[in-house]
PDB file of C-alpha atoms in Angstrom:
ATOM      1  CA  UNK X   1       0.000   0.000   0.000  1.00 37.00           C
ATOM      2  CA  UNK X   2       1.344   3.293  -0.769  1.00 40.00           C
ATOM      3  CA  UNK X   3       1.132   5.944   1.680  1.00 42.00           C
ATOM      4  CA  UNK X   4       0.163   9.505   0.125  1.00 46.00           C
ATOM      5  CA  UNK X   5       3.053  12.281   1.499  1.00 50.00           C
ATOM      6  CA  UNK X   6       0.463  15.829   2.204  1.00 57.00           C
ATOM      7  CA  UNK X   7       2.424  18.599   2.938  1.00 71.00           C
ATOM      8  CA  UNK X   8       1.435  21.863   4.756  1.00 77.00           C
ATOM      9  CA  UNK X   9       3.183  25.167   3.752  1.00 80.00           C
ATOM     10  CA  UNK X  10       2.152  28.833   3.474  1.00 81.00           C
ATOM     11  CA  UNK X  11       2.130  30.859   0.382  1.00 79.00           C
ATOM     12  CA  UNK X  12       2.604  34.395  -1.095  1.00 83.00           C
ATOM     13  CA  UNK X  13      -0.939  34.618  -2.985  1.00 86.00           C
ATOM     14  CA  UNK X  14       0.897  36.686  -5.741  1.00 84.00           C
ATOM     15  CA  UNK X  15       3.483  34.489  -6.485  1.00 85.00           C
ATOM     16  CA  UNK X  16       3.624  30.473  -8.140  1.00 87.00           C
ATOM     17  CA  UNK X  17       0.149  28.448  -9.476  1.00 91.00           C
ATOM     18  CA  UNK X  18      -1.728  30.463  -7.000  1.00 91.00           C
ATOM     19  CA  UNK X  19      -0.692  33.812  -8.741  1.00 94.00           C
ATOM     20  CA  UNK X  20      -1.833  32.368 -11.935  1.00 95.00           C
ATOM     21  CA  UNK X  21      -5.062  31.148 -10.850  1.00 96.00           C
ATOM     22  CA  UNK X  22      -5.972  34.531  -9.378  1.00 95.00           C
ATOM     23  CA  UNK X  23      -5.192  36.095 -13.060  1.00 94.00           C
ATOM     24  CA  UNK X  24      -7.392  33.996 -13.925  1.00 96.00           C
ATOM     25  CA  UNK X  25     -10.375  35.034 -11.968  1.00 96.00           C
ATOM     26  CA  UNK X  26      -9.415  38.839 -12.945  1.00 94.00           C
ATOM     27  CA  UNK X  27     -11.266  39.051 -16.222  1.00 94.00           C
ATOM     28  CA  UNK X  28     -11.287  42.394 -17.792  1.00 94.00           C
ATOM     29  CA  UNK X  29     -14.015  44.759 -17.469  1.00 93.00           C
ATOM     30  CA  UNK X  30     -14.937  44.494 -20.934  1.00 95.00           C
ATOM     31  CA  UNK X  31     -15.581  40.692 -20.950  1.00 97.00           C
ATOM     32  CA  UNK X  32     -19.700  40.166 -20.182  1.00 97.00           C
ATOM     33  CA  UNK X  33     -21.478  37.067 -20.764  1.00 98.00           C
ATOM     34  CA  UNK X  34     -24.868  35.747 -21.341  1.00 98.00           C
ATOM     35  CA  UNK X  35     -25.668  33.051 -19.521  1.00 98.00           C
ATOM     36  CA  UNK X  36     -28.564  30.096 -18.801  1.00 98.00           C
ATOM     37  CA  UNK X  37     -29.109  29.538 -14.782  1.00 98.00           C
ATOM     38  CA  UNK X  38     -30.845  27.068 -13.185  1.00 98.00           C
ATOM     39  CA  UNK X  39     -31.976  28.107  -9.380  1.00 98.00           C
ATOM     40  CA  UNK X  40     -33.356  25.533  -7.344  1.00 97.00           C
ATOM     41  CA  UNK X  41     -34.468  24.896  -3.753  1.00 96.00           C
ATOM     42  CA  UNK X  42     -35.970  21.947  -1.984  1.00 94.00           C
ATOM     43  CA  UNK X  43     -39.832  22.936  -3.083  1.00 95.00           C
ATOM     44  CA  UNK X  44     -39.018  24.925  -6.459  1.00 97.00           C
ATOM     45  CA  UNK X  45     -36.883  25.230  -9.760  1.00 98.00           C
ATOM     46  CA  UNK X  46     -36.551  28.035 -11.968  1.00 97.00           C
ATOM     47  CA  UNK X  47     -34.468  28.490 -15.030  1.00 98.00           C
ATOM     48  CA  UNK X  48     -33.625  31.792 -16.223  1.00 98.00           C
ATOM     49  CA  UNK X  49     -31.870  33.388 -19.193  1.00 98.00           C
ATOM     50  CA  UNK X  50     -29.598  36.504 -19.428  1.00 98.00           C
ATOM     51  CA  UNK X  51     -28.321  38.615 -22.595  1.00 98.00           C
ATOM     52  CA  UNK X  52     -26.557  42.117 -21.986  1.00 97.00           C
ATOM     53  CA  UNK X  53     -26.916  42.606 -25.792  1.00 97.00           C
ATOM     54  CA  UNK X  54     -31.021  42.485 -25.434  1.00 97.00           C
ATOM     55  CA  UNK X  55     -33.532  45.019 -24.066  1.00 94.00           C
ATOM     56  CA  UNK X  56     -36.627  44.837 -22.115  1.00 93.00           C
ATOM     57  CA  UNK X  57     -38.561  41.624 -20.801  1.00 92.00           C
ATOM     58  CA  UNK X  58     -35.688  39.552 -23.277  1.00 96.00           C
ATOM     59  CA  UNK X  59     -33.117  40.950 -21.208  1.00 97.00           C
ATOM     60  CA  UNK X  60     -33.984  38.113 -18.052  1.00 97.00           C
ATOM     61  CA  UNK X  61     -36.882  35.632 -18.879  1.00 96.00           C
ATOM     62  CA  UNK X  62     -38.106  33.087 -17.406  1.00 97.00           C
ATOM     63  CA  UNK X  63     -37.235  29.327 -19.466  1.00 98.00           C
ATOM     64  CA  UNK X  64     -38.719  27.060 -16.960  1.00 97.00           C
ATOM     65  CA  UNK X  65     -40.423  27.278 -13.641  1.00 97.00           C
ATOM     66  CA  UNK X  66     -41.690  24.515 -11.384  1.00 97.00           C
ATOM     67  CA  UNK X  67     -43.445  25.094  -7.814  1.00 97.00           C
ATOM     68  CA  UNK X  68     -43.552  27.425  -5.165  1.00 96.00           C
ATOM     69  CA  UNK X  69     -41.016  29.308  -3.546  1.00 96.00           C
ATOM     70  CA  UNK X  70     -41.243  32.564  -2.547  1.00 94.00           C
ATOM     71  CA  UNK X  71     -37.236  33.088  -1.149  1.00 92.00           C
ATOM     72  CA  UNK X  72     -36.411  31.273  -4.134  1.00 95.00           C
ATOM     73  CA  UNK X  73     -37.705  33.787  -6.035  1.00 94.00           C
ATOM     74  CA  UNK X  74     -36.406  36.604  -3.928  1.00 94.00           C
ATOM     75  CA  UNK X  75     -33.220  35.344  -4.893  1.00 94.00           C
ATOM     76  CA  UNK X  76     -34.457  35.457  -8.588  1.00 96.00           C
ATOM     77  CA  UNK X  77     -35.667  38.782  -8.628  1.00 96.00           C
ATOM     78  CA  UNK X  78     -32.557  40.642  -6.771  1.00 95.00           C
ATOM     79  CA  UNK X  79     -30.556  38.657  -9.095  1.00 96.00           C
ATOM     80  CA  UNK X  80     -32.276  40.120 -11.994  1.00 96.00           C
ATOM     81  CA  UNK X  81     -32.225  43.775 -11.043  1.00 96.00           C
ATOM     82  CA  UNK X  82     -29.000  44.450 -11.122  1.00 95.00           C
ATOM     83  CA  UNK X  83     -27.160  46.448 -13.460  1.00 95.00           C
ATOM     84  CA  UNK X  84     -25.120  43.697 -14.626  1.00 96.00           C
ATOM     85  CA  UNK X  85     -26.255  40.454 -13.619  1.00 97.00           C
ATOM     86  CA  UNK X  86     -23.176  38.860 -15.398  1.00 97.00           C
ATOM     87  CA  UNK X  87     -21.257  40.342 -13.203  1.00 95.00           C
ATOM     88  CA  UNK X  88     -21.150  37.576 -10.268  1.00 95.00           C
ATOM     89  CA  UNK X  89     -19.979  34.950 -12.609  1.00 97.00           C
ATOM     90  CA  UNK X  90     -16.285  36.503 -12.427  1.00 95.00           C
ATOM     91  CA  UNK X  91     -15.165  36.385  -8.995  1.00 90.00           C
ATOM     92  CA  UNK X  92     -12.582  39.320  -9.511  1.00 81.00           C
ATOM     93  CA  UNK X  93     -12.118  40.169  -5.566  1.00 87.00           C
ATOM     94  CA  UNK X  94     -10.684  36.786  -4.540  1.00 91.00           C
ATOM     95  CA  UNK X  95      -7.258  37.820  -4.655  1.00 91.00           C
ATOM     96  CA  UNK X  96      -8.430  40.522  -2.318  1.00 88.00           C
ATOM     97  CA  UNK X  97     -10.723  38.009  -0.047  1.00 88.00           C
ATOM     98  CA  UNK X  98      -7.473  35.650   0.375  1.00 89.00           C
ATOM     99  CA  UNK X  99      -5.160  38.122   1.563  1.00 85.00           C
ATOM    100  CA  UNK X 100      -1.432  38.388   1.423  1.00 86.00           C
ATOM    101  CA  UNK X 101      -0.700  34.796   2.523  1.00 86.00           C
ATOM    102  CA  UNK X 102      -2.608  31.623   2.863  1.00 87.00           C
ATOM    103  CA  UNK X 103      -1.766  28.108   4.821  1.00 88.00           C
ATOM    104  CA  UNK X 104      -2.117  25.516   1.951  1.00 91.00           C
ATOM    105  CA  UNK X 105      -2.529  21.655   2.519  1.00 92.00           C
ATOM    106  CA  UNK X 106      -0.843  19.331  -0.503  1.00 91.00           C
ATOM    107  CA  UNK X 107      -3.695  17.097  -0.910  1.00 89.00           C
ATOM    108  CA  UNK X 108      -1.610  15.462  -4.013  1.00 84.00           C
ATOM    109  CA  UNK X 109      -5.047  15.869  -7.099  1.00 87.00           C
ATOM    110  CA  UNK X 110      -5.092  19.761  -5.742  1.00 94.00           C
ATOM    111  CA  UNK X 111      -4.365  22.424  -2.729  1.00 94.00           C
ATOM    112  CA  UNK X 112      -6.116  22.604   0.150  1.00 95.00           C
ATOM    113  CA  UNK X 113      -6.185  26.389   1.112  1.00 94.00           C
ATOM    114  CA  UNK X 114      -7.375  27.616   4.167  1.00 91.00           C
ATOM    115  CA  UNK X 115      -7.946  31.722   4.681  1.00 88.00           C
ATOM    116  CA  UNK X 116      -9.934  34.455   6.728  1.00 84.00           C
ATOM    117  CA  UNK X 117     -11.655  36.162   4.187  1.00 84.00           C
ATOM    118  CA  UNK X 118     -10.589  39.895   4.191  1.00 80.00           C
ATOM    119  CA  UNK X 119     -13.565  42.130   2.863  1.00 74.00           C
ATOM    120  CA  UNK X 120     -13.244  43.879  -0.167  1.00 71.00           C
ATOM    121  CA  UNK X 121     -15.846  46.715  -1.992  1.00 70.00           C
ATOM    122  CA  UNK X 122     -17.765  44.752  -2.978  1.00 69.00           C
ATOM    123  CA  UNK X 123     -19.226  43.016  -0.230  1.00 70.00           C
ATOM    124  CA  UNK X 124     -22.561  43.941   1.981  1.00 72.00           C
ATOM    125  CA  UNK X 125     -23.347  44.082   5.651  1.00 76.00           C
ATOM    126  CA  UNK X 126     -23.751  40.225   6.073  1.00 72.00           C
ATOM    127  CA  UNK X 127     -20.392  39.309   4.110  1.00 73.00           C
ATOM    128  CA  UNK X 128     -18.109  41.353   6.336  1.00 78.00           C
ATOM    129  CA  UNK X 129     -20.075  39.780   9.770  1.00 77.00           C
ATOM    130  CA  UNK X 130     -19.535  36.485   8.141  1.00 76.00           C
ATOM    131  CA  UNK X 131     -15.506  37.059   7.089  1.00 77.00           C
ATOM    132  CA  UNK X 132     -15.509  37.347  10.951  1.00 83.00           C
ATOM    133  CA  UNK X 133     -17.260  33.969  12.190  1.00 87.00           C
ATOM    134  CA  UNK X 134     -16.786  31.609   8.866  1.00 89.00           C
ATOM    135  CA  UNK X 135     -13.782  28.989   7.977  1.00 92.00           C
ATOM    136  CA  UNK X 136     -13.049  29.531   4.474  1.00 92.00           C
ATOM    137  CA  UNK X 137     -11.329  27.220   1.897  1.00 95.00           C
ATOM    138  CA  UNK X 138     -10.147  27.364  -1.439  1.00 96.00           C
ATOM    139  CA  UNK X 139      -9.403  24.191  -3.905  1.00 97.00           C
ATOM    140  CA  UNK X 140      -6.645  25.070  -6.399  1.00 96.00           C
ATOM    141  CA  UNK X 141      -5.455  22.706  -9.513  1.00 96.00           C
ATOM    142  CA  UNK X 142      -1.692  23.388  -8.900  1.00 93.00           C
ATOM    143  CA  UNK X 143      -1.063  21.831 -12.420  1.00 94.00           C
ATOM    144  CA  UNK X 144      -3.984  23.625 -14.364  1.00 95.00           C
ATOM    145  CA  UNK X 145      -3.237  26.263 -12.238  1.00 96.00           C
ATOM    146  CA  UNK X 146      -6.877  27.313 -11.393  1.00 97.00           C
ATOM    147  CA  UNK X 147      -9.615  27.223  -8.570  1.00 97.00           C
ATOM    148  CA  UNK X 148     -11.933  24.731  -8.388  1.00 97.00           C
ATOM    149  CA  UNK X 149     -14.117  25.691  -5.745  1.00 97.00           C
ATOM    150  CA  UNK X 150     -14.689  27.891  -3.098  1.00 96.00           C
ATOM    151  CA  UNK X 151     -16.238  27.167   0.608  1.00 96.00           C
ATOM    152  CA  UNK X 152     -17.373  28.684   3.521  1.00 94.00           C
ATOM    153  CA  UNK X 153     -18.674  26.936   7.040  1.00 95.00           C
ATOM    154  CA  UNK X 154     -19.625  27.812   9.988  1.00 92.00           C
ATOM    155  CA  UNK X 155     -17.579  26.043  12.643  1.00 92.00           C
ATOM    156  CA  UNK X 156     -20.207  26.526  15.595  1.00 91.00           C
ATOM    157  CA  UNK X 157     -23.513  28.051  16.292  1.00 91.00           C
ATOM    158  CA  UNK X 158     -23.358  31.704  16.803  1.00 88.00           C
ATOM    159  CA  UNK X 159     -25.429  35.087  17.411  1.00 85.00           C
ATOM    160  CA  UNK X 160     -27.476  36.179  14.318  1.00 76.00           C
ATOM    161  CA  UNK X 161     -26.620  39.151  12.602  1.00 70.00           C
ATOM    162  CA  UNK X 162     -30.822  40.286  13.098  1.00 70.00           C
ATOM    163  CA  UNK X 163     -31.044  38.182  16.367  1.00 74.00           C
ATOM    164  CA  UNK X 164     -31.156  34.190  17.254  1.00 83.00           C
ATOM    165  CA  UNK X 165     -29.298  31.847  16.529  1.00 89.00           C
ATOM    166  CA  UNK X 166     -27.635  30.870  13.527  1.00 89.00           C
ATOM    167  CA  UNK X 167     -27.001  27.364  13.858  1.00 92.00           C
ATOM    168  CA  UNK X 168     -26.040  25.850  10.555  1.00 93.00           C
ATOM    169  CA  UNK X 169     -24.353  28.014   7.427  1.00 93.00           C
ATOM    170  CA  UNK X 170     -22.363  26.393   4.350  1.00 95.00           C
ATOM    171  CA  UNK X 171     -21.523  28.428   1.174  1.00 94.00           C
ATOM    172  CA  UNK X 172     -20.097  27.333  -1.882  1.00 96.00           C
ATOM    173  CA  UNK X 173     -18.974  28.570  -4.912  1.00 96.00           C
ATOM    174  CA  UNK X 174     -17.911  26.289  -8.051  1.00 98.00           C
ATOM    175  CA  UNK X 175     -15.842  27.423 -10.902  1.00 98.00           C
ATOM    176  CA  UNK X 176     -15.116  26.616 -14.097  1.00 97.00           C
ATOM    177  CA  UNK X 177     -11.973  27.945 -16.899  1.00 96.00           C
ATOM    178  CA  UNK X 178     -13.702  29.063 -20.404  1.00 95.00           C
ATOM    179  CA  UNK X 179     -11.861  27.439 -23.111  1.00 91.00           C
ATOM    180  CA  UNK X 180     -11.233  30.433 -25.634  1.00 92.00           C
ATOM    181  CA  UNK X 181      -9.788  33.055 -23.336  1.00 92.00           C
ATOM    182  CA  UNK X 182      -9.045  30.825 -20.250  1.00 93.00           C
ATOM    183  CA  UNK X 183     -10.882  32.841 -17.751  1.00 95.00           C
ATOM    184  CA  UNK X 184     -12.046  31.245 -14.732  1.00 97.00           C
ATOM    185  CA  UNK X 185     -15.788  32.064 -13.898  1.00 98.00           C
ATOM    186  CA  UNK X 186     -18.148  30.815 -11.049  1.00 98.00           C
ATOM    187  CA  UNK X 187     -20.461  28.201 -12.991  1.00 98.00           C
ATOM    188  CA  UNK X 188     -22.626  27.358  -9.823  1.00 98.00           C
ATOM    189  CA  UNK X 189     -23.447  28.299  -5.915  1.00 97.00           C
ATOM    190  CA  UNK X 190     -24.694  26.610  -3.373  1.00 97.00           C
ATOM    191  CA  UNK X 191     -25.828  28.056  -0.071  1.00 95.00           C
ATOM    192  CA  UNK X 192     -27.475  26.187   3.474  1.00 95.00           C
ATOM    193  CA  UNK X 193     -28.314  26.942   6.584  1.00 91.00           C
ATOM    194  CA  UNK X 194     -29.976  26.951   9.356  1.00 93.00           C
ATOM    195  CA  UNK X 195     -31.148  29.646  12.323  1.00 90.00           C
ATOM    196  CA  UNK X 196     -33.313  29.664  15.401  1.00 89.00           C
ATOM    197  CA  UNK X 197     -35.643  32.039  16.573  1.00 82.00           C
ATOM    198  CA  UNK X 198     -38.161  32.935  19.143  1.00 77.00           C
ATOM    199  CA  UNK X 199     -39.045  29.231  19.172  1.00 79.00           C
ATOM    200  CA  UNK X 200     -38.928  27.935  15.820  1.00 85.00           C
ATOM    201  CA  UNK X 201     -36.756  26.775  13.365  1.00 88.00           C
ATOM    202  CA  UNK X 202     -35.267  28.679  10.020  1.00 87.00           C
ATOM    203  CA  UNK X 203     -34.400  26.420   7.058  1.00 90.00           C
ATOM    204  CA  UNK X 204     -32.849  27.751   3.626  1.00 91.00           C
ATOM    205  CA  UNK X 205     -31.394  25.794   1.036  1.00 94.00           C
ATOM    206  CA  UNK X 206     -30.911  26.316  -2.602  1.00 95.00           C
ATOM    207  CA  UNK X 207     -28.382  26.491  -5.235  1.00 97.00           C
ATOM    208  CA  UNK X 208     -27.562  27.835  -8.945  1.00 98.00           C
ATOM    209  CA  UNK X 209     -26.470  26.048 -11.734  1.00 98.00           C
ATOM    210  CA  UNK X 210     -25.145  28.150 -14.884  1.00 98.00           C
ATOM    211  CA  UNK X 211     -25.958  25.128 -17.435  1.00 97.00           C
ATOM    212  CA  UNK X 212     -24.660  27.403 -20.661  1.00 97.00           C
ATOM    213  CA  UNK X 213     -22.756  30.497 -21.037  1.00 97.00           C
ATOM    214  CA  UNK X 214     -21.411  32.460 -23.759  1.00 97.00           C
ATOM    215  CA  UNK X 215     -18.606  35.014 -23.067  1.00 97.00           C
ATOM    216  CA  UNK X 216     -17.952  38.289 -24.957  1.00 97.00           C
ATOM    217  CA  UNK X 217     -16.085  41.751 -25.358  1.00 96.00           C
ATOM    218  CA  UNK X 218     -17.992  44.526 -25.313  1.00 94.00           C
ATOM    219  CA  UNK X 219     -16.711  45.757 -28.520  1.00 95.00           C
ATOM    220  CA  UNK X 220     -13.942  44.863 -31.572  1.00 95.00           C
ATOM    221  CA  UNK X 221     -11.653  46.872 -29.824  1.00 96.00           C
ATOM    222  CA  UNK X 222     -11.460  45.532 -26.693  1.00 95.00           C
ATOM    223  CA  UNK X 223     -11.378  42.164 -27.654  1.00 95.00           C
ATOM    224  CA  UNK X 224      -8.465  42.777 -29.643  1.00 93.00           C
ATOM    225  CA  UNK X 225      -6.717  45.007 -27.110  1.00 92.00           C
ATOM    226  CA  UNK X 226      -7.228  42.145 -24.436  1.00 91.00           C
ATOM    227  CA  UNK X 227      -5.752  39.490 -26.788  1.00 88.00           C
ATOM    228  CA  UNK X 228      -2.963  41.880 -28.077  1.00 87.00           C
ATOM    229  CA  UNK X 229      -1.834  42.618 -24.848  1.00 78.00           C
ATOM    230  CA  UNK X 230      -2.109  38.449 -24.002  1.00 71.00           C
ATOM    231  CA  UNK X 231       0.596  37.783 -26.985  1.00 62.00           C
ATOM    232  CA  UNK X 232       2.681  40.825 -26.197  1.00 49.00           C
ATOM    233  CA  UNK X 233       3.089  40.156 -22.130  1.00 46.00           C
ATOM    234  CA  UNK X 234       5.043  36.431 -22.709  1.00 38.00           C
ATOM    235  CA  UNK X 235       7.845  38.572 -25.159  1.00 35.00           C
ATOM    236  CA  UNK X 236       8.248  41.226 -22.291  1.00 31.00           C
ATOM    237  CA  UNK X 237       8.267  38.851 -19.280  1.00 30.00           C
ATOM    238  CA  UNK X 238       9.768  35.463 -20.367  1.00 27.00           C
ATOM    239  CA  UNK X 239       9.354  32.593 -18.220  1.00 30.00           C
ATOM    240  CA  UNK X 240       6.496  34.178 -16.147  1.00 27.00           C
ATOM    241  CA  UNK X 241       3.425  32.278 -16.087  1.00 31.00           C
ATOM    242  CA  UNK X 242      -0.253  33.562 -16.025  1.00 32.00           C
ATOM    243  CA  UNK X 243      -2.851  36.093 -18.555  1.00 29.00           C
ATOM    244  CA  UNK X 244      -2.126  39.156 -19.126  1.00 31.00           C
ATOM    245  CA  UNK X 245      -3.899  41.778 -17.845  1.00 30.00           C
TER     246      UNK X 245
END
C-alpha cells in the first residue's frame, strides 16, 4: 500500500500556481457574458436566461419554472435587477478576499487552502459579519493552475446578525476555466443553513447552476486590445506564467 506524502506550507498569494489562478479570476471589465441559470431549492426550480446585448422583458426571462417558492424567487428577482447580472460569474475580488498569505494543505489531485476572508468593496453588511465567524477554503489545480471551488462553514452556532441563533451556514462557490480566453468564472453556488428564533426553526437551502454560457467583449476593440496585450506580455516577461492583464 502506498502511503500519500500531504504537505502543509504557506504561500505568497501573488506568487507560483496560486498567482496564476488569481489572473485567472481577474477578467477584464470588458468581458460580459450571457448566460442560462438554473436556481433551485428543496420545493421549487426556476431556469432563467440573461443577454446584456437584449432590451426589455428579453433581457432576463423566465425558461422554466416549477413550484412554489417565494425566497427562491427573492433570490431570482434581486438577481435580476441588477445592473449587470453577469457580473457575479467573475469572482474578480478573490485575490483581495485571500489576503497576502494563505496556509495551503498538498492534498496530491489539488491544494487545500485555508484563509480568513478579508472584505473587499464589494461586499454587503452580512459578508463582512460572516468574514468574521466563517472557515473559508479554497481548492486550487496546482497543475492547471486554477480554482476549483470555493467554501465557507460555519464552525459553531453563533449570534445572528438580526437576532437568534444561527445554527447551521455552508456556502459554496464552483468554478469553471472558459476554453477560448481561459478565464475562470463561477459556474454554480450553493448556499445552506440553518437559524433559530423565538421558538422555531429557520431552514434555507438552494443552489444555482449556470448550465450554458457564452462570453464576450464589449466591442472589436477591446477584444483585440485584451488578446494583443495576451501575446505581447510572454515577449516582455519570459518565463512568467499567467494572462495578461
Amino acid at each position: 500500500m502506498w502511503l500519500a506524502l500531504f504537505m502543509a506550507f504557506s504561500l505568497v498569494t501573488g506568487s507560483g500556481p496560486m498567482d496564476t489562478a488569481l489572473s485567472a479570476t481577474e477578467a477584464p471589465k470588458t468581458l460580459r457574458a450571457a448566460f442560462t441559470v438554473e436556481l433551485q431549492s428543496d420545493r421549487a426550480r426556476r431556469v432563467y436566461a440573461f443577454d446584456p446585448r437584449k432590451y426589455g422583458a428579453e433581457r432576463w426571462k423566465v425558461l422554466d419554472w416549477q413550484g412554489e417558492d417565494d425566497e427562491l424567487e427573492e433570490v431570482a428577482a434581486n438577481w435580476a435587477a441588477e445592473a449587470a447580472p453577469d457580473g457575479r460569474l467573475f469572482p474578480d475580488d478573490l485575490r483581495a478576499s485571500l489576503g497576502r498569505t494563505v496556509q495551503v494543505d498538498d492534498r496530491g489531485h489539488a491544494w487545500q487552502i485555508s484563509f480568513r476572508h478579508a472584505p473587499s468593496k464589494n461586499d454587503g453588511e452580512f459578508d463582512v459579519w460572516a468574514a468574521e465567524r466563517l472557515q473559508a477554503t479554497a481548492w486550487l489545480d496546482p497543475v492547471g493552475e486554477r480554482f476549483l471551488r470555493i467554501d465557507y462553514a460555519l464552525p459553531r452556532p453563533v449570534p445572528g446578525p438580526e437576532g437568534g441563533k444561527l445554527t447551521r451556514y455552508n456556502q459554496s462557490y464552483f468554478l469553471r476555466t472558459e476554453p477560448r480566453w481561459g478565464i475562470s468564472y463561477v459556474s454554480g453556488f450553493s448556499v445552506e443553513l440553518e437559524a433559530r428564533a423565538a421558538f422555531r426553526k429557520i431552514e434555507r437551502r438552494y443552489s444555482a447552476n449556470v448550465v450554458q454560457a457564452e462570453f464576450f467583449f464589449a466591442s472589436a476593440a477591446a477584444q483585440r486590445d485584451f488578446e494583443q496585450g495576451r501575446t505581447v506580455q510572454p515577449q516582455l516577461m519570459t518565463g512568467l506564467g499567467g494572462l495578461a492583464r
